[in-house]
Amino acid sequence: MHRPPLSGILAQLARIADGETLTGAYLDPNKKPVAARNIVRLIPYFPDKLGHAKGLVAAGADHDRPDDAGITLVQIAGWDPDPKGWGISCL
């Protein structure tokens, strides 16, 4: 099946996922697809993705958006027993 190339914000998200640092890019949270708006909050469950989270935050991803339970990444970082834990590392 042929898929069209990604463009716009989806292309930026894909480039970050590939490990690219987007210098000067800004990911407007209001223009991201709804499913991607809370991506930084969702990926702590994948510790090998710390680089992706850092790239997203550096590009302006909303790192303080709560999940469906109202919990933010900052709260997760505060509950982490390791002060150098994942949540703090990506902020």
Coordinates of N, CA and C in Angstrom, one line a residue:
M1 N 0.8 -1.2 0.0 CA 0.0 0.0 0.0 C 0.9 1.2 0.0
H2 N 0.6 2.2 -0.9 CA 1.4 3.4 -1.0 C 0.8 4.4 0.0
R3 N 1.7 5.0 0.8 CA 1.3 6.0 1.8 C 1.9 7.4 1.3
P4 N 1.1 8.4 1.4 CA 1.6 9.7 1.0 C 2.7 10.2 2.1
P5 N 3.6 11.0 1.7 CA 4.6 11.5 2.7 C 3.9 12.4 3.7
L6 N 4.5 12.4 4.9 CA 4.0 13.2 6.0 C 4.4 14.7 5.7
S7 N 3.6 15.6 6.2 CA 3.9 17.0 6.1 C 3.5 17.7 7.4
G8 N 3.9 18.9 7.5 CA 3.5 19.8 8.6 C 4.0 19.2 9.9
I9 N 3.1 19.3 10.9 CA 3.4 18.8 12.3 C 3.7 17.4 12.4
L10 N 3.0 16.6 11.6 CA 3.2 15.1 11.6 C 4.7 14.8 11.1
A11 N 5.1 15.5 10.1 CA 6.5 15.3 9.6 C 7.5 15.7 10.7
Q12 N 7.2 16.8 11.4 CA 8.1 17.2 12.5 C 8.1 16.2 13.6
L13 N 7.0 15.7 14.0 CA 7.0 14.6 15.0 C 7.7 13.4 14.6
A14 N 7.6 13.0 13.3 CA 8.3 11.9 12.8 C 9.8 12.1 12.8
R15 N 10.3 13.3 12.5 CA 11.7 13.6 12.5 C 12.2 13.6 13.9
I16 N 11.5 14.1 14.9 CA 11.9 14.0 16.3 C 12.0 12.5 16.7
A17 N 11.0 11.7 16.3 CA 11.0 10.3 16.7 C 12.3 9.6 16.0
D18 N 12.7 10.1 14.9 CA 13.9 9.5 14.3 C 15.2 10.1 14.9
G19 N 15.1 10.9 16.0 CA 16.2 11.4 16.7 C 16.8 12.7 16.2
E20 N 16.1 13.4 15.3 CA 16.6 14.7 14.8 C 16.2 15.8 15.8
T21 N 17.1 16.7 16.0 CA 16.8 17.9 16.8 C 16.3 19.0 15.9
L22 N 15.1 19.5 16.2 CA 14.6 20.5 15.3 C 14.9 21.9 15.8
T23 N 16.0 22.5 15.3 CA 16.4 23.8 15.8 C 15.5 24.8 15.2
G24 N 15.0 25.7 16.1 CA 14.1 26.7 15.7 C 12.7 26.3 15.4
A25 N 12.4 25.1 15.6 CA 11.0 24.6 15.3 C 10.1 24.8 16.6
Y26 N 8.9 25.0 16.4 CA 7.9 25.2 17.4 C 6.7 24.3 17.1
L27 N 6.4 23.4 18.0 CA 5.2 22.6 17.8 C 4.0 23.2 18.6
D28 N 3.2 23.9 17.9 CA 2.0 24.5 18.5 C 1.1 23.4 19.0
P29 N 0.9 23.3 20.4 CA 0.0 22.2 20.9 C -1.4 22.2 20.3
N30 N -1.9 23.4 20.0 CA -3.2 23.5 19.5 C -3.4 23.1 18.0
K31 N -2.2 22.9 17.3 CA -2.3 22.5 15.9 C -1.9 21.0 15.8
K32 N -1.4 20.4 16.9 CA -1.1 19.0 16.8 C -2.4 18.2 16.8
P33 N -2.3 17.0 16.1 CA -3.5 16.1 16.2 C -3.8 15.8 17.6
V34 N -5.1 15.7 17.9 CA -5.5 15.5 19.3 C -4.8 14.3 19.9
A35 N -4.5 13.2 19.2 CA -3.9 12.0 19.7 C -2.4 12.3 20.1
A36 N -1.8 13.4 19.6 CA -0.4 13.7 19.8 C -0.2 14.8 20.8
R37 N -1.3 15.4 21.3 CA -1.1 16.6 22.1 C -0.5 16.3 23.5
N38 N -0.7 15.1 24.0 CA -0.2 14.7 25.3 C 0.9 13.7 25.2
I39 N 1.6 13.7 24.1 CA 2.6 12.6 23.8 C 3.7 12.6 24.9
V40 N 4.2 13.8 25.3 CA 5.2 13.9 26.3 C 4.8 13.2 27.6
R41 N 3.6 13.4 28.0 CA 3.1 12.8 29.2 C 2.9 11.3 29.1
L42 N 2.7 10.8 27.9 CA 2.5 9.3 27.7 C 3.7 8.5 27.6
I43 N 4.8 9.1 27.1 CA 6.0 8.2 26.9 C 6.9 7.9 28.0
P44 N 6.6 8.4 29.3 CA 7.5 7.9 30.4 C 7.4 6.4 30.6
Y45 N 6.4 5.8 30.0 CA 6.3 4.4 30.2 C 7.2 3.6 29.2
F46 N 7.9 4.4 28.4 CA 8.9 3.8 27.5 C 10.3 4.5 27.8
P47 N 11.0 4.0 28.8 CA 12.2 4.7 29.3 C 13.3 4.8 28.2
D48 N 13.3 4.0 27.2 CA 14.3 4.1 26.1 C 13.9 5.3 25.2
K49 N 12.9 6.0 25.4 CA 12.4 7.1 24.6 C 12.7 8.5 25.2
L50 N 13.6 8.5 26.2 CA 14.0 9.8 26.8 C 14.4 10.8 25.8
G51 N 15.2 10.4 24.8 CA 15.7 11.3 23.8 C 14.5 11.9 23.0
H52 N 13.5 11.1 22.7 CA 12.4 11.6 22.0 C 11.6 12.7 22.8
A53 N 11.5 12.4 24.1 CA 10.8 13.3 25.0 C 11.5 14.6 25.0
K54 N 12.9 14.6 25.2 CA 13.7 15.8 25.2 C 13.5 16.6 23.9
G55 N 13.5 15.9 22.8 CA 13.3 16.5 21.5 C 12.0 17.2 21.4
L56 N 11.0 16.5 21.9 CA 9.6 17.1 21.8 C 9.5 18.3 22.7
V57 N 10.1 18.3 23.9 CA 10.0 19.4 24.8 C 10.8 20.6 24.2
A58 N 12.0 20.3 23.6 CA 12.8 21.3 23.0 C 12.1 22.0 21.9
A59 N 11.2 21.3 21.2 CA 10.5 21.8 20.0 C 9.2 22.5 20.5
G60 N 8.9 22.5 21.8 CA 7.8 23.2 22.2 C 6.6 22.4 22.6
A61 N 6.7 21.1 22.7 CA 5.6 20.2 23.0 C 5.2 20.6 24.5
D62 N 3.9 20.5 24.7 CA 3.4 20.8 26.0 C 3.7 19.8 27.1
H63 N 4.7 20.1 27.9 CA 5.2 19.1 28.9 C 4.4 19.2 30.2
D64 N 3.5 20.1 30.3 CA 2.7 20.2 31.6 C 1.2 19.9 31.3
R65 N 0.9 19.3 30.2 CA -0.5 18.9 30.0 C -0.8 17.7 30.8
P66 N -1.9 17.7 31.5 CA -2.3 16.5 32.3 C -2.9 15.4 31.5
D67 N -2.7 14.2 32.0 CA -3.4 13.1 31.3 C -4.9 13.0 31.7
D68 N -5.5 12.0 31.3 CA -7.0 11.9 31.6 C -7.3 11.9 33.1
A69 N -6.3 11.5 33.9 CA -6.5 11.5 35.4 C -6.1 12.8 36.0
G70 N -5.6 13.7 35.2 CA -5.2 15.0 35.7 C -3.8 15.1 36.2
I71 N -3.0 14.1 35.9 CA -1.6 14.0 36.4 C -0.7 14.5 35.3
T72 N 0.2 15.4 35.7 CA 1.2 16.0 34.7 C 2.6 15.3 34.9
L73 N 3.4 15.5 33.9 CA 4.8 14.9 33.9 C 5.5 15.5 35.1
V74 N 5.3 16.7 35.5 CA 6.0 17.3 36.6 C 5.6 16.5 37.9
Q75 N 4.4 16.1 38.0 CA 3.9 15.4 39.2 C 4.6 14.0 39.2
I76 N 4.6 13.3 38.0 CA 5.3 12.0 37.9 C 6.7 12.2 38.3
A77 N 7.4 13.2 37.9 CA 8.8 13.4 38.2 C 8.9 13.6 39.7
G78 N 8.0 14.3 40.4 CA 8.1 14.5 41.8 C 7.9 13.3 42.6
W79 N 7.1 12.3 42.0 CA 6.9 11.1 42.7 C 8.0 10.0 42.5
D80 N 8.8 10.3 41.5 CA 9.9 9.4 41.2 C 10.9 9.4 42.3
P81 N 11.2 8.2 42.9 CA 12.2 8.1 44.0 C 13.6 8.5 43.6
D82 N 13.9 8.4 42.3 CA 15.2 8.8 41.9 C 15.2 10.2 41.4
P83 N 16.0 11.1 42.1 CA 15.9 12.5 41.8 C 16.5 12.8 40.4
K84 N 17.2 11.9 39.8 CA 17.6 12.0 38.4 C 16.8 11.2 37.5
G85 N 15.6 10.9 37.9 CA 14.7 10.1 37.2 C 14.2 10.6 35.8
W86 N 13.4 9.8 35.2 CA 13.0 10.1 33.8 C 12.3 11.4 33.7
G87 N 11.3 11.7 34.5 CA 10.5 12.9 34.4 C 11.3 14.2 34.4
I88 N 12.2 14.3 35.4 CA 13.0 15.5 35.5 C 14.0 15.5 34.3
S89 N 14.5 14.4 33.9 CA 15.5 14.4 32.8 C 15.0 15.0 31.5
C90 N 13.7 14.9 31.2 CA 13.3 15.5 30.0 C 12.8 16.9 30.0
L91 N 12.7 17.4 31.3 CA 12.3 18.8 31.4 C 13.4 19.8 31.3

